Coordinates of N, CA and C in Angstrom, one line a residue:
X12 N -37.5 -5.5 -36.3 CA -38.1 -5.0 -35.1 C -38.3 -6.1 -34.0
X13 N -37.6 -7.2 -34.2 CA -37.9 -8.3 -33.2 C -36.9 -8.5 -32.1
X14 N -35.7 -8.0 -32.3 CA -34.6 -8.3 -31.4 C -34.9 -7.8 -30.0
X15 N -35.5 -6.7 -29.9 CA -35.8 -6.1 -28.5 C -37.3 -5.9 -28.3
X16 N -38.1 -6.6 -29.1 CA -39.6 -6.4 -28.9 C -40.0 -6.8 -27.5
X17 N -41.0 -6.1 -27.1 CA -41.6 -6.3 -25.7 C -40.6 -5.9 -24.6
X18 N -39.5 -5.2 -24.9 CA -38.6 -4.7 -23.9 C -38.7 -3.2 -23.8
X19 N -38.3 -2.7 -22.6 CA -38.3 -1.3 -22.4 C -36.8 -0.9 -22.1
X20 N -36.5 0.4 -22.5 CA -35.2 0.9 -22.3 C -35.2 2.4 -21.9
X21 N -34.3 2.7 -21.1 CA -34.0 4.1 -20.7 C -32.7 4.5 -21.1
X22 N -32.6 5.6 -21.9 CA -31.3 6.1 -22.4 C -31.1 7.5 -21.8
X23 N -30.2 7.7 -20.9 CA -30.0 9.0 -20.3 C -29.3 9.9 -21.4
X24 N -29.6 11.1 -21.4 CA -28.9 12.1 -22.3 C -29.1 11.7 -23.8
X25 N -30.4 11.4 -24.1 CA -30.6 11.0 -25.5 C -31.4 12.0 -26.3
X26 N -31.3 13.2 -26.0 CA -31.9 14.2 -26.8 C -31.0 14.6 -28.0
X27 N -29.7 14.3 -27.9 CA -28.8 14.6 -29.0 C -27.6 13.7 -29.0
X28 N -26.7 13.8 -30.0 CA -25.5 13.1 -30.0 C -25.5 11.6 -29.9
X29 N -24.6 11.0 -29.2 CA -24.5 9.6 -29.0 C -25.7 9.0 -28.4
X30 N -26.2 9.7 -27.4 CA -27.4 9.2 -26.7 C -28.6 9.1 -27.6
X31 N -28.8 10.1 -28.5 CA -29.9 10.1 -29.4 C -29.7 8.9 -30.4
X32 N -28.5 8.7 -30.9 CA -28.2 7.6 -31.8 C -28.6 6.3 -31.2
X33 N -28.2 6.1 -29.9 CA -28.5 4.9 -29.2 C -30.0 4.7 -29.0
X34 N -30.7 5.7 -28.6 CA -32.2 5.6 -28.4 C -32.9 5.3 -29.8
X35 N -32.4 5.9 -30.8 CA -33.1 5.6 -32.1 C -32.8 4.1 -32.6
X36 N -31.6 3.7 -32.3 CA -31.2 2.3 -32.7 C -32.0 1.3 -31.9
X37 N -32.1 1.5 -30.6 CA -32.9 0.6 -29.7 C -34.4 0.6 -30.1
X38 N -34.9 1.8 -30.5 CA -36.2 1.9 -31.0 C -36.4 1.1 -32.3
X39 N -35.5 1.2 -33.2 CA -35.6 0.4 -34.4 C -35.6 -1.1 -34.1
X40 N -34.9 -1.5 -33.1 CA -34.8 -2.9 -32.7 C -36.0 -3.4 -32.0
X41 N -37.0 -2.5 -31.7 CA -38.3 -2.9 -31.1 C -38.5 -2.5 -29.7
X42 N -37.5 -1.9 -29.0 CA -37.8 -1.5 -27.6 C -38.6 -0.3 -27.5
X43 N -39.4 -0.2 -26.4 CA -40.0 1.0 -26.0 C -39.0 1.9 -25.3
X44 N -38.7 3.1 -25.8 CA -37.5 3.8 -25.3 C -38.0 5.1 -24.6
X45 N -37.5 5.2 -23.3 CA -37.6 6.4 -22.6 C -36.5 7.3 -22.9
X46 N -36.8 8.4 -23.6 CA -35.8 9.4 -24.0 C -35.6 10.5 -22.9
X47 N -34.4 10.4 -22.2 CA -34.2 11.3 -21.1 C -33.5 12.6 -21.7
X48 N -33.9 13.7 -21.1 CA -33.2 15.0 -21.4 C -33.2 15.8 -20.1
X49 N -32.2 16.8 -20.1 CA -32.1 17.6 -18.9 C -32.9 18.9 -19.1
X50 N -32.7 19.6 -20.3 CA -33.4 20.9 -20.5 C -33.9 21.1 -21.9
X51 N -33.4 20.4 -22.9 CA -33.8 20.6 -24.3 C -35.0 19.7 -24.7
X52 N -36.1 20.0 -24.2 CA -37.3 19.2 -24.5 C -37.6 19.1 -26.0
X53 N -37.4 20.2 -26.7 CA -37.6 20.1 -28.2 C -36.8 19.1 -28.9
X54 N -35.5 19.0 -28.5 CA -34.6 18.0 -29.1 C -35.0 16.6 -28.7
X55 N -35.5 16.4 -27.5 CA -35.9 15.1 -27.0 C -37.2 14.7 -27.8
X56 N -38.1 15.7 -28.0 CA -39.3 15.4 -28.8 C -39.0 14.9 -30.2
X57 N -37.9 15.5 -30.8 CA -37.5 15.2 -32.1 C -37.0 13.7 -32.1
X58 N -36.3 13.3 -31.1 CA -35.8 12.0 -31.0 C -37.0 11.0 -31.0
X59 N -38.0 11.3 -30.2 CA -39.2 10.5 -30.1 C -39.9 10.4 -31.4
X60 N -40.0 11.6 -32.1 CA -40.6 11.6 -33.4 C -39.9 10.7 -34.4
X61 N -38.6 10.8 -34.4 CA -37.8 9.9 -35.3 C -38.0 8.5 -35.0
X62 N -38.0 8.1 -33.8 CA -38.2 6.7 -33.4 C -39.6 6.2 -33.9
X63 N -40.6 7.0 -33.7 CA -42.0 6.6 -34.1 C -42.1 6.6 -35.6
X64 N -41.4 7.5 -36.3 CA -41.5 7.5 -37.7 C -40.8 6.3 -38.3
X65 N -39.9 5.7 -37.6 CA -39.2 4.5 -38.1 C -39.9 3.2 -37.6
X66 N -41.1 3.4 -37.0 CA -41.9 2.2 -36.6 C -41.8 1.8 -35.2
X67 N -41.0 2.6 -34.4 CA -40.9 2.3 -33.0 C -41.8 3.0 -32.1
X68 N -41.5 3.0 -30.8 CA -42.3 3.7 -29.8 C -41.4 4.3 -28.7
X69 N -41.7 5.5 -28.3 CA -40.9 6.2 -27.3 C -41.7 7.3 -26.6
X70 N -41.1 7.7 -25.5 CA -41.6 8.9 -24.8 C -40.5 9.6 -24.1
X71 N -40.7 10.8 -23.7 CA -39.6 11.6 -23.0 C -39.8 11.6 -21.5
X72 N -38.6 11.7 -20.9 CA -38.6 11.9 -19.4 C -37.6 13.0 -19.1
X73 N -37.9 13.9 -18.3 CA -37.1 15.1 -18.0 C -36.5 15.0 -16.5
X74 N -35.2 15.2 -16.4 CA -34.6 15.3 -15.1 C -33.2 15.9 -15.3
X75 N -32.9 16.9 -14.5 CA -31.6 17.5 -14.5 C -30.7 16.6 -13.6
X76 N -29.6 16.1 -14.1 CA -28.8 15.2 -13.3 C -27.7 16.1 -12.5
X77 N -27.3 15.6 -11.4 CA -26.2 16.3 -10.7 C -26.8 17.3 -9.7
X78 N -28.1 17.2 -9.4 CA -28.7 18.1 -8.5 C -29.4 17.3 -7.4
X79 N -29.7 17.8 -6.3 CA -30.5 17.1 -5.3 C -31.8 16.6 -5.8
X80 N -32.1 15.3 -5.6 CA -33.4 14.7 -6.0 C -33.4 14.3 -7.4
X81 N -32.3 14.3 -8.1 CA -32.3 14.0 -9.6 C -32.8 12.6 -9.9
X82 N -32.3 11.7 -9.1 CA -32.7 10.3 -9.4 C -34.2 10.1 -9.1
X83 N -34.7 10.7 -8.0 CA -36.1 10.6 -7.7 C -37.0 11.2 -8.8
X84 N -36.5 12.3 -9.4 CA -37.3 13.0 -10.5 C -37.3 12.1 -11.7
X85 N -36.1 11.5 -12.0 CA -36.0 10.6 -13.2 C -36.9 9.4 -13.0
X86 N -36.8 8.8 -11.8 CA -37.5 7.5 -11.6 C -39.0 7.8 -11.6
X87 N -39.5 8.9 -11.0 CA -40.9 9.1 -11.1 C -41.4 9.4 -12.5
X88 N -40.7 10.1 -13.3 CA -41.1 10.4 -14.7 C -41.1 9.1 -15.5
X89 N -40.1 8.2 -15.2 CA -40.0 6.9 -15.9 C -41.2 6.0 -15.6
X90 N -41.4 6.0 -14.3 CA -42.6 5.1 -13.8 C -43.9 5.5 -14.5
X91 N -44.1 6.9 -14.5 CA -45.4 7.3 -15.1 C -45.4 7.0 -16.6
X92 N -44.3 7.2 -17.3 CA -44.2 6.9 -18.7 C -44.4 5.4 -19.0
X93 N -43.8 4.5 -18.2 CA -43.9 3.1 -18.4 C -45.3 2.6 -18.2
X94 N -46.0 3.2 -17.1 CA -47.4 2.8 -16.9 C -48.3 3.2 -18.0
X95 N -48.0 4.4 -18.6 CA -48.8 4.9 -19.7 C -48.6 4.1 -21.0
X96 N -47.3 3.9 -21.3 CA -47.0 3.3 -22.7 C -46.8 1.8 -22.7
X97 N -46.4 1.2 -21.5 CA -46.2 -0.2 -21.5 C -47.2 -1.0 -20.7
X98 N -47.9 -0.2 -19.8 CA -48.9 -0.9 -19.0 C -48.3 -1.6 -17.8
X99 N -47.0 -1.4 -17.6 CA -46.3 -2.0 -16.4 C -45.1 -1.3 -16.2
X100 N -44.6 -1.3 -14.9 CA -43.4 -0.6 -14.5 C -42.3 -1.6 -14.5
X101 N -41.6 -1.8 -15.6 CA -40.5 -2.7 -15.7 C -39.5 -2.2 -16.8
X102 N -38.2 -2.2 -16.4 CA -37.2 -1.7 -17.2 C -36.2 -2.8 -17.6
X103 N -36.1 -3.1 -18.8 CA -35.2 -4.2 -19.3 C -33.8 -3.7 -19.6
X104 N -33.7 -2.5 -20.1 CA -32.4 -2.0 -20.6 C -32.1 -0.6 -20.0
X105 N -31.0 -0.4 -19.4 CA -30.6 0.9 -18.9 C -29.3 1.3 -19.6
X106 N -29.3 2.4 -20.2 CA -28.0 3.0 -20.8 C -27.7 4.3 -20.2
X107 N -26.6 4.4 -19.5 CA -26.1 5.6 -18.8 C -25.2 6.3 -19.8
X108 N -25.8 7.3 -20.5 CA -25.1 8.0 -21.5 C -24.9 9.5 -21.2
X109 N -25.7 10.1 -20.4 CA -25.6 11.5 -20.1 C -24.3 11.8 -19.4
X110 N -23.7 12.9 -19.8 CA -22.5 13.3 -19.3 C -22.1 14.7 -19.7
X111 N -21.2 15.3 -19.0 CA -20.6 16.6 -19.3 C -19.1 16.6 -19.3
X112 N -18.5 17.5 -20.1 CA -17.0 17.5 -20.2 C -16.5 18.7 -19.4
X113 N -15.2 18.7 -19.1 CA -14.6 19.8 -18.3 C -14.1 20.9 -19.3
X114 N -13.1 20.5 -20.1 CA -12.5 21.4 -21.0 C -11.7 22.5 -20.4
X115 N -11.0 22.3 -19.3 CA -10.2 23.3 -18.7 C -8.8 22.7 -18.5
X116 N -7.8 23.6 -18.5 CA -6.4 23.2 -18.2 C -6.3 22.7 -16.8
X117 N -5.4 21.8 -16.6 CA -5.2 21.2 -15.3 C -5.1 22.2 -14.1
X118 N -4.4 23.2 -14.4 CA -4.2 24.3 -13.3 C -5.4 25.1 -13.1
X119 N -6.4 25.0 -14.0 CA -7.6 25.8 -13.8 C -8.8 25.0 -13.2
X120 N -8.6 23.7 -12.9 CA -9.7 23.0 -12.3 C -10.0 23.5 -10.9
X121 N -11.3 23.7 -10.7 CA -11.7 24.2 -9.4 C -12.5 23.1 -8.7
X122 N -12.6 23.2 -7.4 CA -13.5 22.2 -6.7 C -14.9 22.2 -7.2
X123 N -15.4 23.4 -7.6 CA -16.8 23.5 -8.1 C -16.9 22.7 -9.5
X124 N -15.9 22.9 -10.3 CA -15.9 22.2 -11.6 C -15.8 20.7 -11.4
X125 N -14.9 20.3 -10.5 CA -14.8 18.9 -10.2 C -16.0 18.3 -9.6
X126 N -16.6 18.9 -8.6 CA -17.8 18.4 -8.0 C -19.0 18.3 -9.0
X127 N -19.1 19.2 -9.9 CA -20.1 19.2 -10.9 C -19.9 18.0 -11.9
X128 N -18.7 17.7 -12.3 CA -18.4 16.6 -13.2 C -18.7 15.3 -12.5
X129 N -18.3 15.2 -11.2 CA -18.5 13.9 -10.4 C -20.0 13.7 -10.3
X130 N -20.8 14.8 -9.9 CA -22.2 14.7 -9.7 C -23.0 14.2 -10.9
X131 N -22.6 14.7 -12.1 CA -23.3 14.3 -13.3 C -22.8 13.0 -13.9
X132 N -21.5 12.8 -13.9 CA -20.9 11.7 -14.7 C -20.7 10.4 -13.9
X133 N -20.6 10.5 -12.5 CA -20.3 9.4 -11.7 C -21.4 9.1 -10.7
X134 N -21.7 10.1 -9.9 CA -22.7 9.9 -8.8 C -24.1 9.6 -9.4
X135 N -24.5 10.4 -10.3 CA -25.9 10.1 -10.9 C -26.0 8.7 -11.5
X136 N -25.1 8.3 -12.3 CA -25.2 6.9 -12.9 C -25.2 5.8 -11.8
X137 N -24.4 6.0 -10.8 CA -24.4 5.0 -9.7 C -25.7 4.8 -9.0
X138 N -26.3 6.0 -8.7 CA -27.6 5.9 -8.0 C -28.8 5.6 -9.0
X139 N -28.6 5.9 -10.3 CA -29.6 5.5 -11.3 C -29.6 4.0 -11.4
X140 N -28.4 3.4 -11.4 CA -28.4 1.9 -11.4 C -29.0 1.3 -10.2
X141 N -28.7 1.9 -9.1 CA -29.2 1.4 -7.8 C -30.8 1.4 -7.8
X142 N -31.3 2.6 -8.2 CA -32.8 2.7 -8.2 C -33.5 1.9 -9.3
X143 N -32.9 1.8 -10.5 CA -33.5 1.1 -11.6 C -33.5 -0.4 -11.4
X144 N -32.6 -0.9 -10.6 CA -32.6 -2.4 -10.3 C -33.9 -2.8 -9.6
X145 N -34.6 -1.9 -9.0 CA -35.8 -2.3 -8.3 C -36.9 -2.6 -9.3
X146 N -36.8 -2.2 -10.5 CA -37.8 -2.5 -11.5 C -37.2 -3.2 -12.7
X147 N -35.9 -3.7 -12.6 CA -35.3 -4.5 -13.7 C -35.4 -6.0 -13.5
X148 N -36.0 -6.7 -14.4 CA -36.2 -8.1 -14.2 C -34.8 -8.8 -14.4
X149 N -34.8 -10.1 -14.0 CA -33.6 -10.9 -14.2 C -33.3 -11.0 -15.7
X150 N -32.1 -11.0 -16.1 CA -31.7 -11.0 -17.5 C -31.7 -9.6 -18.2
X151 N -31.7 -8.6 -17.3 CA -31.7 -7.2 -17.9 C -30.3 -6.8 -18.4
X152 N -30.2 -5.6 -18.9 CA -29.0 -5.1 -19.5 C -28.7 -3.7 -19.0
X153 N -27.4 -3.5 -18.5 CA -27.0 -2.2 -18.2 C -25.7 -1.9 -19.0
X154 N -25.7 -0.8 -19.7 CA -24.6 -0.3 -20.5 C -24.2 1.1 -20.1
X155 N -23.0 1.3 -19.7 CA -22.5 2.6 -19.3 C -21.5 3.1 -20.4
X156 N -21.8 4.3 -20.8 CA -21.0 4.9 -21.8 C -19.8 5.7 -21.1
X157 N -18.6 5.1 -21.4 CA -17.4 5.7 -20.8 C -16.7 6.6 -21.8
X158 N -15.4 6.5 -21.9 CA -14.7 7.4 -22.8 C -13.3 6.8 -23.1
X159 N -12.8 7.0 -24.3 CA -11.4 6.6 -24.6 C -10.4 7.3 -23.8
X160 N -10.8 8.4 -23.1 CA -9.9 9.2 -22.3 C -9.5 8.5 -21.0
X161 N -10.1 7.4 -20.7 CA -9.6 6.6 -19.6 C -8.4 5.8 -20.0
X162 N -8.0 5.8 -21.3 CA -6.9 5.0 -21.7 C -5.8 5.9 -22.4
X163 N -6.2 7.1 -22.9 CA -5.2 8.0 -23.4 C -5.3 9.3 -22.7
X164 N -4.2 10.1 -22.7 CA -4.1 11.3 -22.0 C -4.6 12.5 -22.8
X165 N -5.4 13.3 -22.1 CA -5.8 14.7 -22.6 C -5.8 15.6 -21.4
X166 N -4.8 16.3 -21.1 CA -4.7 17.1 -19.9 C -5.9 18.1 -19.7
X167 N -6.5 18.5 -20.8 CA -7.7 19.3 -20.6 C -8.9 18.6 -20.0
X168 N -8.8 17.3 -19.9 CA -10.0 16.6 -19.4 C -9.6 15.6 -18.3
X169 N -8.7 16.0 -17.4 CA -8.3 15.1 -16.3 C -9.5 14.8 -15.4
X170 N -10.3 15.7 -15.0 CA -11.4 15.5 -14.1 C -12.5 14.7 -14.8
X171 N -12.7 15.0 -16.1 CA -13.7 14.2 -16.8 C -13.3 12.8 -16.9
X172 N -12.0 12.6 -17.3 CA -11.5 11.2 -17.4 C -11.6 10.4 -16.1
X173 N -11.4 11.1 -15.0 CA -11.6 10.5 -13.7 C -13.0 10.0 -13.5
X174 N -14.0 10.8 -13.9 CA -15.4 10.4 -13.7 C -15.7 9.2 -14.6
X175 N -15.1 9.2 -15.8 CA -15.4 8.1 -16.7 C -14.7 6.8 -16.2
X176 N -13.6 6.9 -15.5 CA -13.0 5.8 -14.9 C -13.9 5.2 -13.8
X177 N -14.6 6.1 -13.1 CA -15.5 5.7 -12.1 C -16.7 5.0 -12.6
X178 N -17.2 5.4 -13.8 CA -18.3 4.7 -14.3 C -17.9 3.3 -14.8
X179 N -16.7 3.1 -15.2 CA -16.2 1.8 -15.6 C -16.2 0.9 -14.3
X180 N -15.9 1.5 -13.2 CA -15.9 0.7 -11.9 C -17.3 0.3 -11.5
X181 N -18.3 1.1 -11.9 CA -19.7 0.7 -11.7 C -20.0 -0.5 -12.5
X182 N -19.5 -0.5 -13.7 CA -19.7 -1.7 -14.6 C -19.0 -3.0 -14.0
X183 N -17.8 -2.8 -13.6 CA -17.0 -4.0 -13.2 C -17.6 -4.6 -12.0
X184 N -17.8 -3.8 -10.9 CA -18.3 -4.4 -9.7 C -19.7 -4.8 -9.7
X185 N -20.6 -4.0 -10.4 CA -22.0 -4.4 -10.5 C -22.1 -5.7 -11.3
X186 N -21.3 -5.9 -12.3 CA -21.3 -7.1 -13.1 C -21.2 -8.3 -12.2
X187 N -20.2 -8.2 -11.3 CA -20.1 -9.4 -10.4 C -21.3 -9.5 -9.4
X188 N -21.8 -8.4 -9.0 CA -22.9 -8.4 -8.0 C -24.2 -9.0 -8.6
X189 N -24.4 -8.6 -9.9 CA -25.7 -9.0 -10.6 C -25.6 -10.2 -11.4
X190 N -24.4 -10.9 -11.5 CA -24.3 -12.1 -12.2 C -25.4 -13.1 -11.9
X191 N -25.7 -13.4 -10.6 CA -26.7 -14.4 -10.2 C -28.1 -14.1 -10.8
X192 N -28.3 -12.8 -11.1 CA -29.6 -12.5 -11.7 C -29.6 -12.5 -13.2
X193 N -28.5 -12.8 -13.8 CA -28.4 -12.8 -15.2 C -28.4 -11.4 -15.9
X194 N -28.1 -10.4 -15.1 CA -28.1 -9.0 -15.6 C -26.6 -8.7 -16.0
X195 N -26.4 -8.3 -17.2 CA -25.1 -8.0 -17.6 C -24.8 -6.5 -17.5
X196 N -23.6 -6.1 -17.2 CA -23.2 -4.7 -17.0 C -21.9 -4.5 -17.7
X197 N -21.9 -3.6 -18.7 CA -20.7 -3.4 -19.5 C -20.5 -1.9 -19.8
X198 N -19.2 -1.6 -20.1 CA -18.8 -0.3 -20.4 C -18.4 -0.2 -21.9
X199 N -18.9 0.9 -22.6 CA -18.5 1.2 -24.0 C -17.8 2.5 -24.0
X200 N -16.6 2.5 -24.6 CA -15.8 3.7 -24.7 C -15.6 4.3 -26.1
X201 N -16.4 5.3 -26.4 CA -16.2 6.0 -27.7 C -14.9 6.8 -27.8
X202 N -14.5 7.0 -29.0 CA -13.4 8.0 -29.2 C -14.0 9.3 -29.6
X203 N -13.3 10.0 -30.5 CA -13.9 11.3 -31.0 C -15.1 11.0 -31.9
X204 N -16.3 11.5 -31.4 CA -17.5 11.1 -32.1 C -18.3 12.4 -32.4
X205 N -18.8 12.5 -33.6 CA -19.6 13.7 -34.0 C -20.9 13.8 -33.1
X206 N -20.9 14.8 -32.2 CA -22.0 15.0 -31.4 C -22.8 16.3 -31.7
X207 N -22.5 16.8 -32.9 CA -23.2 18.0 -33.3 C -22.5 19.3 -32.9
X208 N -21.3 19.2 -32.3 CA -20.6 20.4 -31.9 C -20.1 21.1 -33.1
X209 N -20.1 22.5 -33.1 CA -19.6 23.2 -34.3 C -18.2 22.8 -34.8
X210 N -17.4 22.3 -33.9 CA -16.0 21.9 -34.3 C -16.0 20.9 -35.4
X211 N -17.1 20.1 -35.5 CA -17.2 19.0 -36.5 C -17.5 19.6 -37.9
X212 N -17.9 20.9 -37.9 CA -18.2 21.5 -39.2 C -17.0 22.3 -39.7
X213 N -15.9 22.3 -38.9 CA -14.6 22.9 -39.3 C -13.7 21.9 -40.0
X214 N -13.5 22.1 -41.3 CA -12.7 21.1 -42.1 C -11.3 20.8 -41.5
X215 N -10.7 21.9 -41.0 CA -9.3 21.7 -40.5 C -9.4 20.9 -39.2
X216 N -10.3 21.2 -38.3 CA -10.4 20.5 -37.1 C -10.9 19.0 -37.3
X217 N -11.8 18.9 -38.3 CA -12.2 17.5 -38.6 C -11.1 16.7 -39.1
X218 N -10.2 17.2 -40.0 CA -9.1 16.5 -40.5 C -8.2 16.1 -39.4
X219 N -7.9 16.9 -38.4 CA -7.0 16.6 -37.3 C -7.7 15.5 -36.4
X220 N -9.0 15.6 -36.2 CA -9.6 14.6 -35.3 C -9.7 13.3 -36.0
X221 N -9.8 13.3 -37.4 CA -9.9 12.0 -38.1 C -8.6 11.2 -38.0
X222 N -7.5 11.9 -37.9 CA -6.2 11.2 -37.8 C -6.0 10.4 -36.6
X223 N -6.9 10.6 -35.6 CA -6.8 9.9 -34.4 C -7.3 8.4 -34.5
X224 N -8.1 8.2 -35.5 CA -8.7 6.9 -35.7 C -7.9 6.1 -36.7
X225 N -7.8 4.8 -36.5 CA -7.2 3.9 -37.5 C -7.9 3.9 -38.8
X226 N -9.1 4.3 -38.8 CA -9.9 4.3 -40.0 C -9.9 5.6 -40.7
X227 N -9.3 6.6 -40.1 CA -9.1 7.9 -40.7 C -10.4 8.7 -40.8
X228 N -11.3 8.6 -39.9 CA -12.5 9.4 -39.8 C -12.9 9.5 -38.3
X229 N -13.8 10.4 -38.1 CA -14.3 10.5 -36.7 C -15.5 9.6 -36.6
X230 N -15.9 9.2 -35.4 CA -17.0 8.4 -35.2 C -18.3 9.1 -35.4
X231 N -19.3 8.3 -35.7 CA -20.7 8.8 -35.8 C -21.5 8.2 -34.7
X232 N -22.6 8.8 -34.2 CA -23.4 8.2 -33.2 C -23.8 6.8 -33.5
X233 N -24.1 6.5 -34.8 CA -24.5 5.1 -35.1 C -23.5 4.1 -34.8
X234 N -22.2 4.5 -34.9 CA -21.1 3.6 -34.7 C -21.1 3.1 -33.2
X235 N -21.5 4.0 -32.3 CA -21.5 3.6 -30.9 C -22.9 2.9 -30.6
X236 N -23.9 3.4 -31.3 CA -25.3 2.8 -31.0 C -25.3 1.4 -31.4
X237 N -24.6 1.0 -32.5 CA -24.7 -0.4 -32.9 C -24.0 -1.3 -31.9
X238 N -22.9 -0.8 -31.2 CA -22.3 -1.6 -30.2 C -23.2 -1.8 -29.0
X239 N -23.8 -0.7 -28.6 CA -24.7 -0.7 -27.4 C -25.9 -1.6 -27.7
X240 N -26.4 -1.6 -29.0 CA -27.6 -2.5 -29.3 C -27.2 -3.9 -29.2
X241 N -26.0 -4.3 -29.6 CA -25.5 -5.6 -29.4 C -25.5 -6.0 -28.0
X242 N -24.9 -5.2 -27.1 CA -24.8 -5.5 -25.7 C -26.2 -5.6 -25.0
X243 N -27.1 -4.9 -25.6 CA -28.5 -4.9 -25.1 C -29.3 -6.1 -25.5
X244 N -28.8 -6.9 -26.5 CA -29.5 -8.0 -27.1 C -29.1 -9.3 -26.4
X245 N -29.9 -10.3 -26.7 CA -29.6 -11.7 -26.2 C -28.3 -12.2 -26.7
X246 N -27.8 -11.7 -27.8 CA -26.5 -12.2 -28.3 C -25.4 -11.9 -27.4
X247 N -25.5 -10.9 -26.5 CA -24.5 -10.6 -25.6 C -24.6 -11.1 -24.2
X248 N -25.4 -12.2 -24.1 CA -25.7 -12.8 -22.8 C -24.5 -13.3 -22.0
X249 N -23.4 -13.6 -22.7 CA -22.2 -14.1 -22.1 C -21.1 -13.1 -21.9
X250 N -21.5 -11.8 -22.0 CA -20.5 -10.7 -21.9 C -21.0 -9.8 -20.7
X251 N -20.1 -9.7 -19.7 CA -20.4 -8.8 -18.6 C -19.1 -8.4 -17.9
X252 N -19.2 -7.2 -17.4 CA -18.0 -6.6 -16.8 C -16.9 -6.2 -17.8
X253 N -17.3 -6.1 -19.0 CA -16.4 -5.8 -20.1 C -16.2 -4.4 -20.4
X254 N -15.0 -4.0 -20.9 CA -14.7 -2.7 -21.4 C -14.6 -2.8 -22.9
X255 N -15.5 -2.2 -23.7 CA -15.5 -2.3 -25.1 C -15.0 -1.1 -25.8
X256 N -13.8 -1.2 -26.5 CA -13.2 -0.1 -27.2 C -14.0 0.2 -28.4
X257 N -14.8 1.3 -28.4 CA -15.6 1.7 -29.6 C -15.0 3.0 -30.1
X258 N -13.7 3.1 -30.2 CA -13.1 4.4 -30.6 C -12.6 4.4 -32.0
X259 N -12.9 3.4 -32.8 CA -12.4 3.3 -34.1 C -10.9 3.2 -34.2
X260 N -10.4 2.5 -33.3 CA -8.9 2.2 -33.3 C -8.1 3.4 -32.8
X261 N -8.8 4.3 -32.1 CA -8.0 5.5 -31.6 C -7.1 5.1 -30.4
X262 N -7.4 4.0 -29.8 CA -6.6 3.6 -28.6 C -5.5 2.7 -28.9
X263 N -5.2 2.5 -30.2 CA -4.2 1.6 -30.6 C -2.8 2.1 -30.5
X264 N -2.7 3.5 -30.4 CA -1.4 4.1 -30.3 C -1.0 4.7 -31.6

């Protein structure tokens, strides 16, 4: 419980899936975790309960991303939670994990679908970073969850992959900008990871997805969470602007 003790963290999209795994791992490492959710408060509460049961501390913050005022809503909820649970408004670790996928054929992409993906996956993280820097001390950590689809093709997710490419650019350029403050900014790219979708309960689908990895299995949230926890720690102080392949070797070809 010592690696991140006395530090605070915000993990967007942490009511389930990869985000939940990250929040739980940071909680185990000693951070006070703000568990963000858009609509499933019950799932977010369960994440908090798990963190507390494992000896950590956490609270929920609600904000729908991709709508007008989203960052203001998130920031206000975070500020209130930090004042209550930490006694100060200071954020040491920001993990941008919230995101949505498209899942439509290239010819079926509409401006509305594209705008929604950009709003949630690219615009919101950019302005979350901008706002959270006002309460992030020198030496802070920013980790953006990207996707292996910025390196391999899946025509069903062209627009989604474009937005994840954008979040990698947030990492690259902010890393340069924030270097003088000792704040690191990195991107982590999962491959196929079990996020609780029913497809992962289908043996045939699971077998096909497992073949994508060099290890012959799909990823689990803890596989990504452990990489994020490293980047959030002091051990990663000399890593910034990096793209970390956390796809289980799915990008090896």
